[in-house]
Amino acid sequence: MSTSPDPVVRAPLDVVIRTVPKRGNAAEENEDSAAGDAEGGRFAVADGASTTARSEVWSAMLAESFVNGEDPLADDVLTRLRRDWWARVNELDLAWHAKAKLAGGAAATFLGVVVEADRYALSSVGDSCMLHLAEQKLLSAAPLTEWSAFSRFPEAVHTRSDIAVSPAEIRSVSGTLSEGDVLLLATDAVAKHLLRHHSETGALPPILDHLADEDEFADFIERERERGLDNDDSTVCVVWT
Protein backbone atom coordinates (compact mmCIF):
# COMPACT_ATOMS: atom_id res chain seq x y z
CA MET A 1 0.00 0.00 0.00
CA SER A 2 1.44 3.35 -1.02
CA THR A 3 1.51 6.23 1.40
CA SER A 4 1.93 9.92 0.75
CA PRO A 5 5.13 11.52 2.06
CA ASP A 6 4.98 13.35 5.34
CA PRO A 7 4.65 17.12 4.93
CA VAL A 8 7.78 19.19 5.46
CA VAL A 9 7.66 20.81 8.88
CA ARG A 10 9.79 23.90 9.44
CA ALA A 11 10.68 25.92 12.50
CA PRO A 12 8.98 29.34 12.62
CA LEU A 13 10.43 31.92 10.27
CA ASP A 14 12.35 34.92 11.57
CA VAL A 15 12.26 38.31 9.85
CA VAL A 16 14.17 41.57 10.29
CA ILE A 17 13.35 44.78 8.42
CA ARG A 18 15.87 47.62 8.19
CA THR A 19 15.75 50.86 6.21
CA VAL A 20 17.92 53.96 5.83
CA PRO A 21 16.89 57.08 3.90
CA LYS A 22 19.00 58.72 1.25
CA ARG A 23 21.93 60.61 2.76
CA GLY A 24 20.76 64.14 3.58
CA ASN A 25 17.09 63.15 3.87
CA ALA A 26 15.00 62.78 7.00
CA ALA A 27 13.39 59.47 7.92
CA GLU A 28 9.96 60.71 6.85
CA GLU A 29 11.33 61.38 3.35
CA ASN A 30 12.17 57.70 2.87
CA GLU A 31 10.07 56.42 -0.04
CA ASP A 32 10.92 52.74 0.49
CA SER A 33 8.58 50.42 2.37
CA ALA A 34 8.82 46.88 3.69
CA ALA A 35 6.48 44.58 5.58
CA GLY A 36 6.59 41.03 6.86
CA ASP A 37 4.41 38.42 8.52
CA ALA A 38 6.63 35.60 9.77
CA GLU A 39 3.67 33.51 10.92
CA GLY A 40 1.85 33.88 7.60
CA GLY A 41 5.02 33.53 5.51
CA ARG A 42 4.42 36.71 3.49
CA PHE A 43 7.04 39.41 2.93
CA ALA A 44 7.32 42.45 0.66
CA VAL A 45 9.39 45.48 -0.25
CA ALA A 46 8.42 48.41 -2.47
CA ASP A 47 10.35 51.44 -3.68
CA GLY A 48 8.44 54.62 -4.37
CA ALA A 49 9.59 56.63 -7.38
CA SER A 50 10.97 59.95 -6.16
CA THR A 51 9.77 61.78 -9.27
CA THR A 52 6.13 60.99 -8.48
CA ALA A 53 3.69 62.31 -5.89
CA ARG A 54 3.44 60.81 -2.39
CA SER A 55 5.12 57.63 -3.52
CA GLU A 56 5.97 56.73 0.09
CA VAL A 57 2.25 56.27 0.75
CA TRP A 58 1.86 54.12 -2.35
CA SER A 59 4.86 51.89 -1.65
CA ALA A 60 3.57 51.24 1.88
CA MET A 61 0.11 50.37 0.58
CA LEU A 62 1.50 47.85 -1.91
CA ALA A 63 3.71 46.13 0.67
CA GLU A 64 1.03 46.03 3.35
CA SER A 65 -1.61 44.74 0.94
CA PHE A 66 0.57 41.77 0.02
CA VAL A 67 1.53 40.90 3.58
CA ASN A 68 -2.14 41.07 4.56
CA GLY A 69 -2.88 38.25 2.13
CA GLU A 70 -3.85 40.15 -1.02
CA ASP A 71 -2.31 40.32 -4.47
CA PRO A 72 -1.79 44.04 -5.15
CA LEU A 73 -1.12 43.25 -8.81
CA ALA A 74 -4.58 41.72 -9.31
CA ASP A 75 -6.92 44.06 -11.18
CA ASP A 76 -9.61 44.27 -8.50
CA VAL A 77 -7.17 44.81 -5.64
CA LEU A 78 -5.12 47.34 -7.59
CA THR A 79 -8.25 49.31 -8.48
CA ARG A 80 -9.20 49.55 -4.82
CA LEU A 81 -5.68 50.48 -3.73
CA ARG A 82 -5.55 53.25 -6.32
CA ARG A 83 -8.82 54.65 -5.03
CA ASP A 84 -7.63 54.42 -1.42
CA TRP A 85 -4.33 56.14 -2.24
CA TRP A 86 -6.17 59.09 -3.74
CA ALA A 87 -8.43 59.34 -0.69
CA ARG A 88 -5.41 59.43 1.62
CA VAL A 89 -3.36 62.05 -0.21
CA ASN A 90 -5.96 64.40 -1.71
CA GLU A 91 -6.20 66.93 1.10
CA LEU A 92 -8.52 69.89 0.68
CA ASP A 93 -5.99 72.50 1.81
CA LEU A 94 -3.19 71.49 -0.56
CA ALA A 95 -1.55 74.23 -2.59
CA TRP A 96 -2.38 74.29 -6.28
CA HIS A 97 1.08 73.08 -7.34
CA ALA A 98 0.82 70.12 -4.95
CA LYS A 99 -2.58 69.21 -6.39
CA ALA A 100 -1.12 69.43 -9.88
CA LYS A 101 1.63 66.97 -8.93
CA LEU A 102 -0.90 64.63 -7.33
CA ALA A 103 -2.78 64.47 -10.61
CA GLY A 104 0.28 62.78 -12.10
CA GLY A 105 -0.02 60.00 -9.53
CA ALA A 106 2.52 57.85 -7.74
CA ALA A 107 4.59 54.87 -8.83
CA ALA A 108 6.59 52.19 -7.04
CA THR A 109 8.44 49.00 -7.74
CA PHE A 110 7.12 45.97 -5.88
CA LEU A 111 8.37 42.56 -4.75
CA GLY A 112 6.34 40.07 -2.74
CA VAL A 113 7.45 36.64 -1.51
CA VAL A 114 5.41 33.79 -0.03
CA VAL A 115 7.19 31.05 1.93
CA GLU A 116 5.39 27.75 2.46
CA ALA A 117 7.28 24.83 4.03
CA ASP A 118 10.31 24.24 1.80
CA ARG A 119 9.25 26.44 -1.11
CA TYR A 120 9.07 30.10 -1.97
CA ALA A 121 7.24 32.00 -4.70
CA LEU A 122 7.81 35.61 -5.63
CA SER A 123 6.04 38.10 -7.85
CA SER A 124 7.47 41.47 -8.75
CA VAL A 125 7.31 44.53 -10.94
CA GLY A 126 10.51 46.51 -11.34
CA ASP A 127 13.96 46.17 -9.82
CA SER A 128 13.41 45.37 -6.17
CA CYS A 129 15.05 41.95 -5.81
CA MET A 130 15.29 38.83 -3.69
CA LEU A 131 18.63 37.14 -3.03
CA HIS A 132 18.55 33.51 -1.90
CA LEU A 133 21.48 32.78 0.41
CA ALA A 134 22.86 29.67 2.09
CA GLU A 135 25.61 30.16 4.68
CA GLN A 136 26.03 33.73 3.37
CA LYS A 137 26.70 32.40 -0.14
CA LEU A 138 24.53 33.59 -3.01
CA LEU A 139 22.50 30.80 -4.60
CA SER A 140 20.27 32.91 -6.86
CA ALA A 141 18.77 36.34 -7.38
CA ALA A 142 15.46 37.42 -8.90
CA PRO A 143 13.98 39.05 -10.85
CA LEU A 144 17.31 40.65 -11.84
CA THR A 145 20.40 38.46 -11.76
CA GLU A 146 23.12 40.93 -12.82
CA TRP A 147 23.94 44.33 -11.33
CA SER A 148 24.32 45.76 -14.84
CA ALA A 149 20.60 45.11 -15.50
CA PHE A 150 19.52 47.92 -13.16
CA SER A 151 18.46 51.19 -14.78
CA ARG A 152 17.25 54.64 -13.78
CA PHE A 153 13.74 53.95 -15.05
CA PRO A 154 12.52 50.53 -13.91
CA GLU A 155 9.04 49.21 -14.51
CA ALA A 156 6.64 50.20 -11.74
CA VAL A 157 3.10 49.93 -10.42
CA HIS A 158 1.25 53.22 -10.95
CA THR A 159 -1.71 54.79 -9.18
CA ARG A 160 -3.03 56.09 -12.48
CA SER A 161 -5.62 53.77 -13.98
CA ASP A 162 -4.49 54.65 -17.51
CA ILE A 163 -1.03 53.16 -16.82
CA ALA A 164 -1.74 49.45 -16.53
CA VAL A 165 0.54 46.72 -15.25
CA SER A 166 1.02 44.46 -18.25
CA PRO A 167 1.49 40.70 -17.80
CA ALA A 168 4.94 41.04 -19.34
CA GLU A 169 5.99 43.37 -16.52
CA ILE A 170 5.11 40.88 -13.77
CA ARG A 171 7.96 38.51 -12.99
CA SER A 172 7.16 35.26 -11.17
CA VAL A 173 9.83 32.95 -9.76
CA SER A 174 9.62 29.95 -7.43
CA GLY A 175 12.16 27.69 -5.81
CA THR A 176 13.01 25.31 -2.99
CA LEU A 177 14.49 26.06 0.41
CA SER A 178 16.77 24.16 2.73
CA GLU A 179 16.61 24.72 6.46
CA GLY A 180 18.74 27.70 7.43
CA ASP A 181 18.53 29.41 4.03
CA VAL A 182 18.06 33.17 4.01
CA LEU A 183 15.86 35.21 1.69
CA LEU A 184 17.06 38.80 1.44
CA LEU A 185 14.51 41.15 -0.13
CA ALA A 186 16.02 44.51 -1.06
CA THR A 187 15.16 47.69 -2.89
CA ASP A 188 17.27 48.57 -5.88
CA ALA A 189 20.26 50.39 -4.35
CA VAL A 190 21.08 47.56 -1.96
CA ALA A 191 20.30 44.77 -4.43
CA LYS A 192 22.46 46.34 -7.14
CA HIS A 193 25.36 46.88 -4.73
CA LEU A 194 25.25 43.33 -3.41
CA LEU A 195 25.17 41.84 -6.90
CA ARG A 196 27.99 44.10 -8.11
CA HIS A 197 30.17 43.21 -5.13
CA HIS A 198 29.47 39.51 -5.74
CA SER A 199 30.30 39.87 -9.43
CA GLU A 200 33.62 41.56 -8.64
CA THR A 201 34.75 39.51 -5.64
CA GLY A 202 32.76 36.29 -5.65
CA ALA A 203 31.30 37.12 -2.24
CA LEU A 204 28.66 39.36 -0.71
CA PRO A 205 29.37 42.21 1.70
CA PRO A 206 28.66 41.04 5.29
CA ILE A 207 25.21 42.61 5.38
CA LEU A 208 23.74 39.85 7.57
CA ASP A 209 26.22 40.74 10.31
CA HIS A 210 24.88 44.29 10.59
CA LEU A 211 21.16 43.89 11.24
CA ALA A 212 21.16 43.96 15.05
CA ASP A 213 19.51 47.39 15.18
CA GLU A 214 18.75 50.40 13.01
CA ASP A 215 21.93 52.26 14.00
CA GLU A 216 24.22 49.36 13.12
CA PHE A 217 22.51 48.94 9.76
CA ALA A 218 22.72 52.68 9.09
CA ASP A 219 26.46 52.63 9.83
CA PHE A 220 26.90 49.69 7.46
CA ILE A 221 25.00 51.48 4.69
CA GLU A 222 27.13 54.62 5.14
CA ARG A 223 30.33 52.60 4.85
CA GLU A 224 29.05 50.83 1.75
CA ARG A 225 28.12 54.18 0.18
CA GLU A 226 31.79 55.06 0.39
CA ARG A 227 32.43 51.82 -1.51
CA GLY A 228 29.99 52.47 -4.34
CA LEU A 229 26.48 51.89 -2.95
CA ASP A 230 24.20 54.42 -4.63
CA ASN A 231 22.98 57.25 -2.39
CA ASP A 232 19.35 56.20 -2.35
CA ASP A 233 16.83 54.93 0.17
CA SER A 234 18.16 51.52 1.23
CA THR A 235 15.84 48.84 2.57
CA VAL A 236 16.02 45.12 3.32
CA CYS A 237 13.57 42.54 4.59
CA VAL A 238 15.60 39.51 5.66
CA VAL A 239 13.89 36.15 6.24
CA TRP A 240 15.59 33.22 8.00
CA THR A 241 14.04 29.85 7.21
mmCIF file of C-alpha atoms in Angstrom:
data_model
loop_
_atom_site.group_PDB
_atom_site.id
_atom_site.type_symbol
_atom_site.label_atom_id
_atom_site.label_comp_id
_atom_site.label_asym_id
_atom_site.label_seq_id
_atom_site.Cartn_x
_atom_site.Cartn_y
_atom_site.Cartn_z
ATOM 1 C CA MET A 1 0.000 0.000 0.000
ATOM 2 C CA SER A 2 1.438 3.354 -1.017
ATOM 3 C CA THR A 3 1.514 6.234 1.401
ATOM 4 C CA SER A 4 1.933 9.924 0.752
ATOM 5 C CA PRO A 5 5.134 11.522 2.061
ATOM 6 C CA ASP A 6 4.975 13.354 5.336
ATOM 7 C CA PRO A 7 4.651 17.119 4.925
ATOM 8 C CA VAL A 8 7.776 19.194 5.459
ATOM 9 C CA VAL A 9 7.663 20.809 8.885
ATOM 10 C CA ARG A 10 9.785 23.898 9.445
ATOM 11 C CA ALA A 11 10.679 25.918 12.495
ATOM 12 C CA PRO A 12 8.985 29.337 12.624
ATOM 13 C CA LEU A 13 10.428 31.924 10.268
ATOM 14 C CA ASP A 14 12.345 34.922 11.570
ATOM 15 C CA VAL A 15 12.264 38.307 9.845
ATOM 16 C CA VAL A 16 14.166 41.566 10.288
ATOM 17 C CA ILE A 17 13.350 44.781 8.422
ATOM 18 C CA ARG A 18 15.866 47.616 8.192
ATOM 19 C CA THR A 19 15.745 50.859 6.210
ATOM 20 C CA VAL A 20 17.916 53.955 5.827
ATOM 21 C CA PRO A 21 16.892 57.085 3.901
ATOM 22 C CA LYS A 22 18.998 58.715 1.255
ATOM 23 C CA ARG A 23 21.927 60.613 2.756
ATOM 24 C CA GLY A 24 20.758 64.136 3.578
ATOM 25 C CA ASN A 25 17.089 63.149 3.866
ATOM 26 C CA ALA A 26 14.996 62.783 6.998
ATOM 27 C CA ALA A 27 13.390 59.469 7.916
ATOM 28 C CA GLU A 28 9.959 60.713 6.847
ATOM 29 C CA GLU A 29 11.333 61.377 3.349
ATOM 30 C CA ASN A 30 12.170 57.695 2.875
ATOM 31 C CA GLU A 31 10.071 56.421 -0.039
ATOM 32 C CA ASP A 32 10.916 52.740 0.488
ATOM 33 C CA SER A 33 8.578 50.419 2.368
ATOM 34 C CA ALA A 34 8.819 46.881 3.689
ATOM 35 C CA ALA A 35 6.481 44.578 5.576
ATOM 36 C CA GLY A 36 6.591 41.029 6.861
ATOM 37 C CA ASP A 37 4.412 38.421 8.524
ATOM 38 C CA ALA A 38 6.625 35.601 9.770
ATOM 39 C CA GLU A 39 3.674 33.507 10.916
ATOM 40 C CA GLY A 40 1.853 33.877 7.602
ATOM 41 C CA GLY A 41 5.019 33.530 5.505
ATOM 42 C CA ARG A 42 4.423 36.707 3.490
ATOM 43 C CA PHE A 43 7.040 39.411 2.934
ATOM 44 C CA ALA A 44 7.315 42.447 0.664
ATOM 45 C CA VAL A 45 9.388 45.480 -0.252
ATOM 46 C CA ALA A 46 8.418 48.405 -2.466
ATOM 47 C CA ASP A 47 10.351 51.436 -3.680
ATOM 48 C CA GLY A 48 8.437 54.623 -4.370
ATOM 49 C CA ALA A 49 9.589 56.631 -7.385
ATOM 50 C CA SER A 50 10.972 59.953 -6.164
ATOM 51 C CA THR A 51 9.772 61.781 -9.272
ATOM 52 C CA THR A 52 6.129 60.988 -8.484
ATOM 53 C CA ALA A 53 3.685 62.306 -5.886
ATOM 54 C CA ARG A 54 3.441 60.806 -2.390
ATOM 55 C CA SER A 55 5.123 57.630 -3.515
ATOM 56 C CA GLU A 56 5.973 56.731 0.087
ATOM 57 C CA VAL A 57 2.254 56.265 0.749
ATOM 58 C CA TRP A 58 1.862 54.123 -2.352
ATOM 59 C CA SER A 59 4.857 51.893 -1.653
ATOM 60 C CA ALA A 60 3.572 51.243 1.876
ATOM 61 C CA MET A 61 0.110 50.373 0.581
ATOM 62 C CA LEU A 62 1.500 47.849 -1.909
ATOM 63 C CA ALA A 63 3.710 46.127 0.668
ATOM 64 C CA GLU A 64 1.025 46.032 3.353
ATOM 65 C CA SER A 65 -1.612 44.736 0.943
ATOM 66 C CA PHE A 66 0.566 41.772 0.016
ATOM 67 C CA VAL A 67 1.527 40.901 3.579
ATOM 68 C CA ASN A 68 -2.143 41.070 4.559
ATOM 69 C CA GLY A 69 -2.883 38.252 2.126
ATOM 70 C CA GLU A 70 -3.853 40.147 -1.017
ATOM 71 C CA ASP A 71 -2.307 40.319 -4.472
ATOM 72 C CA PRO A 72 -1.793 44.041 -5.153
ATOM 73 C CA LEU A 73 -1.116 43.254 -8.812
ATOM 74 C CA ALA A 74 -4.583 41.724 -9.309
ATOM 75 C CA ASP A 75 -6.921 44.063 -11.175
ATOM 76 C CA ASP A 76 -9.605 44.268 -8.503
ATOM 77 C CA VAL A 77 -7.166 44.810 -5.636
ATOM 78 C CA LEU A 78 -5.118 47.341 -7.589
ATOM 79 C CA THR A 79 -8.248 49.305 -8.484
ATOM 80 C CA ARG A 80 -9.199 49.547 -4.822
ATOM 81 C CA LEU A 81 -5.680 50.482 -3.732
ATOM 82 C CA ARG A 82 -5.551 53.253 -6.316
ATOM 83 C CA ARG A 83 -8.819 54.650 -5.026
ATOM 84 C CA ASP A 84 -7.627 54.418 -1.416
ATOM 85 C CA TRP A 85 -4.330 56.142 -2.239
ATOM 86 C CA TRP A 86 -6.169 59.092 -3.745
ATOM 87 C CA ALA A 87 -8.433 59.343 -0.695
ATOM 88 C CA ARG A 88 -5.411 59.430 1.618
ATOM 89 C CA VAL A 89 -3.361 62.052 -0.206
ATOM 90 C CA ASN A 90 -5.962 64.398 -1.712
ATOM 91 C CA GLU A 91 -6.204 66.928 1.101
ATOM 92 C CA LEU A 92 -8.518 69.895 0.681
ATOM 93 C CA ASP A 93 -5.990 72.504 1.813
ATOM 94 C CA LEU A 94 -3.193 71.488 -0.558
ATOM 95 C CA ALA A 95 -1.549 74.233 -2.594
ATOM 96 C CA TRP A 96 -2.379 74.291 -6.283
ATOM 97 C CA HIS A 97 1.077 73.079 -7.339
ATOM 98 C CA ALA A 98 0.819 70.116 -4.946
ATOM 99 C CA LYS A 99 -2.584 69.207 -6.386
ATOM 100 C CA ALA A 100 -1.117 69.427 -9.876
ATOM 101 C CA LYS A 101 1.632 66.966 -8.931
ATOM 102 C CA LEU A 102 -0.897 64.628 -7.333
ATOM 103 C CA ALA A 103 -2.777 64.471 -10.608
ATOM 104 C CA GLY A 104 0.283 62.775 -12.103
ATOM 105 C CA GLY A 105 -0.020 59.996 -9.534
ATOM 106 C CA ALA A 106 2.522 57.852 -7.743
ATOM 107 C CA ALA A 107 4.587 54.871 -8.829
ATOM 108 C CA ALA A 108 6.592 52.191 -7.037
ATOM 109 C CA THR A 109 8.440 48.996 -7.743
ATOM 110 C CA PHE A 110 7.116 45.966 -5.879
ATOM 111 C CA LEU A 111 8.372 42.565 -4.754
ATOM 112 C CA GLY A 112 6.338 40.070 -2.738
ATOM 113 C CA VAL A 113 7.447 36.642 -1.511
ATOM 114 C CA VAL A 114 5.406 33.788 -0.035
ATOM 115 C CA VAL A 115 7.192 31.048 1.927
ATOM 116 C CA GLU A 116 5.388 27.746 2.458
ATOM 117 C CA ALA A 117 7.276 24.832 4.029
ATOM 118 C CA ASP A 118 10.312 24.235 1.802
ATOM 119 C CA ARG A 119 9.255 26.439 -1.112
ATOM 120 C CA TYR A 120 9.073 30.103 -1.969
ATOM 121 C CA ALA A 121 7.241 31.996 -4.698
ATOM 122 C CA LEU A 122 7.808 35.612 -5.632
ATOM 123 C CA SER A 123 6.043 38.102 -7.845
ATOM 124 C CA SER A 124 7.469 41.474 -8.750
ATOM 125 C CA VAL A 125 7.314 44.531 -10.939
ATOM 126 C CA GLY A 126 10.514 46.511 -11.344
ATOM 127 C CA ASP A 127 13.958 46.166 -9.822
ATOM 128 C CA SER A 128 13.414 45.367 -6.170
ATOM 129 C CA CYS A 129 15.053 41.954 -5.808
ATOM 130 C CA MET A 130 15.291 38.831 -3.687
ATOM 131 C CA LEU A 131 18.629 37.144 -3.035
ATOM 132 C CA HIS A 132 18.553 33.506 -1.902
ATOM 133 C CA LEU A 133 21.481 32.777 0.412
ATOM 134 C CA ALA A 134 22.858 29.675 2.089
ATOM 135 C CA GLU A 135 25.605 30.159 4.684
ATOM 136 C CA GLN A 136 26.026 33.726 3.368
ATOM 137 C CA LYS A 137 26.705 32.403 -0.137
ATOM 138 C CA LEU A 138 24.531 33.585 -3.014
ATOM 139 C CA LEU A 139 22.498 30.799 -4.604
ATOM 140 C CA SER A 140 20.266 32.907 -6.858
ATOM 141 C CA ALA A 141 18.767 36.344 -7.380
ATOM 142 C CA ALA A 142 15.457 37.419 -8.900
ATOM 143 C CA PRO A 143 13.981 39.054 -10.850
ATOM 144 C CA LEU A 144 17.310 40.654 -11.842
ATOM 145 C CA THR A 145 20.395 38.462 -11.761
ATOM 146 C CA GLU A 146 23.116 40.926 -12.816
ATOM 147 C CA TRP A 147 23.942 44.328 -11.333
ATOM 148 C CA SER A 148 24.321 45.759 -14.844
ATOM 149 C CA ALA A 149 20.605 45.106 -15.498
ATOM 150 C CA PHE A 150 19.519 47.918 -13.165
ATOM 151 C CA SER A 151 18.464 51.191 -14.783
ATOM 152 C CA ARG A 152 17.250 54.640 -13.780
ATOM 153 C CA PHE A 153 13.745 53.947 -15.049
ATOM 154 C CA PRO A 154 12.517 50.526 -13.909
ATOM 155 C CA GLU A 155 9.040 49.208 -14.509
ATOM 156 C CA ALA A 156 6.639 50.199 -11.742
ATOM 157 C CA VAL A 157 3.102 49.925 -10.423
ATOM 158 C CA HIS A 158 1.245 53.220 -10.946
ATOM 159 C CA THR A 159 -1.709 54.786 -9.175
ATOM 160 C CA ARG A 160 -3.034 56.088 -12.481
ATOM 161 C CA SER A 161 -5.618 53.767 -13.983
ATOM 162 C CA ASP A 162 -4.490 54.647 -17.508
ATOM 163 C CA ILE A 163 -1.035 53.158 -16.824
ATOM 164 C CA ALA A 164 -1.737 49.455 -16.534
ATOM 165 C CA VAL A 165 0.540 46.719 -15.248
ATOM 166 C CA SER A 166 1.018 44.461 -18.248
ATOM 167 C CA PRO A 167 1.485 40.704 -17.803
ATOM 168 C CA ALA A 168 4.939 41.045 -19.336
ATOM 169 C CA GLU A 169 5.987 43.375 -16.515
ATOM 170 C CA ILE A 170 5.105 40.883 -13.772
ATOM 171 C CA ARG A 171 7.960 38.508 -12.991
ATOM 172 C CA SER A 172 7.157 35.263 -11.171
ATOM 173 C CA VAL A 173 9.826 32.946 -9.763
ATOM 174 C CA SER A 174 9.617 29.954 -7.433
ATOM 175 C CA GLY A 175 12.156 27.692 -5.812
ATOM 176 C CA THR A 176 13.006 25.313 -2.993
ATOM 177 C CA LEU A 177 14.491 26.061 0.409
ATOM 178 C CA SER A 178 16.774 24.162 2.733
ATOM 179 C CA GLU A 179 16.614 24.716 6.457
ATOM 180 C CA GLY A 180 18.743 27.700 7.430
ATOM 181 C CA ASP A 181 18.526 29.410 4.035
ATOM 182 C CA VAL A 182 18.055 33.170 4.014
ATOM 183 C CA LEU A 183 15.864 35.207 1.685
ATOM 184 C CA LEU A 184 17.055 38.804 1.442
ATOM 185 C CA LEU A 185 14.513 41.147 -0.126
ATOM 186 C CA ALA A 186 16.019 44.511 -1.059
ATOM 187 C CA THR A 187 15.158 47.690 -2.885
ATOM 188 C CA ASP A 188 17.266 48.571 -5.883
ATOM 189 C CA ALA A 189 20.256 50.385 -4.354
ATOM 190 C CA VAL A 190 21.083 47.557 -1.958
ATOM 191 C CA ALA A 191 20.299 44.770 -4.433
ATOM 192 C CA LYS A 192 22.458 46.338 -7.138
ATOM 193 C CA HIS A 193 25.356 46.880 -4.733
ATOM 194 C CA LEU A 194 25.247 43.325 -3.409
ATOM 195 C CA LEU A 195 25.172 41.837 -6.900
ATOM 196 C CA ARG A 196 27.986 44.102 -8.109
ATOM 197 C CA HIS A 197 30.175 43.208 -5.128
ATOM 198 C CA HIS A 198 29.474 39.515 -5.735
ATOM 199 C CA SER A 199 30.300 39.874 -9.429
ATOM 200 C CA GLU A 200 33.618 41.558 -8.643
ATOM 201 C CA THR A 201 34.752 39.515 -5.638
ATOM 202 C CA GLY A 202 32.760 36.285 -5.651
ATOM 203 C CA ALA A 203 31.302 37.115 -2.242
ATOM 204 C CA LEU A 204 28.662 39.355 -0.710
ATOM 205 C CA PRO A 205 29.368 42.210 1.703
ATOM 206 C CA PRO A 206 28.661 41.042 5.288
ATOM 207 C CA ILE A 207 25.215 42.607 5.384
ATOM 208 C CA LEU A 208 23.737 39.849 7.567
ATOM 209 C CA ASP A 209 26.220 40.743 10.307
ATOM 210 C CA HIS A 210 24.876 44.292 10.586
ATOM 211 C CA LEU A 211 21.163 43.892 11.243
ATOM 212 C CA ALA A 212 21.155 43.958 15.049
ATOM 213 C CA ASP A 213 19.508 47.386 15.184
ATOM 214 C CA GLU A 214 18.750 50.402 13.005
ATOM 215 C CA ASP A 215 21.933 52.260 14.002
ATOM 216 C CA GLU A 216 24.217 49.364 13.124
ATOM 217 C CA PHE A 217 22.507 48.936 9.763
ATOM 218 C CA ALA A 218 22.722 52.684 9.085
ATOM 219 C CA ASP A 219 26.460 52.630 9.827
ATOM 220 C CA PHE A 220 26.897 49.687 7.463
ATOM 221 C CA ILE A 221 25.005 51.482 4.687
ATOM 222 C CA GLU A 222 27.125 54.623 5.138
ATOM 223 C CA ARG A 223 30.332 52.602 4.851
ATOM 224 C CA GLU A 224 29.046 50.833 1.752
ATOM 225 C CA ARG A 225 28.115 54.180 0.183
ATOM 226 C CA GLU A 226 31.790 55.060 0.390
ATOM 227 C CA ARG A 227 32.427 51.825 -1.514
ATOM 228 C CA GLY A 228 29.985 52.466 -4.335
ATOM 229 C CA LEU A 229 26.482 51.889 -2.947
ATOM 230 C CA ASP A 230 24.198 54.418 -4.629
ATOM 231 C CA ASN A 231 22.976 57.246 -2.391
ATOM 232 C CA ASP A 232 19.353 56.197 -2.346
ATOM 233 C CA ASP A 233 16.827 54.930 0.169
ATOM 234 C CA SER A 234 18.164 51.522 1.226
ATOM 235 C CA THR A 235 15.842 48.845 2.575
ATOM 236 C CA VAL A 236 16.024 45.125 3.324
ATOM 237 C CA CYS A 237 13.568 42.542 4.590
ATOM 238 C CA VAL A 238 15.595 39.508 5.661
ATOM 239 C CA VAL A 239 13.893 36.153 6.240
ATOM 240 C CA TRP A 240 15.586 33.225 8.001
ATOM 241 C CA THR A 241 14.036 29.852 7.210
#
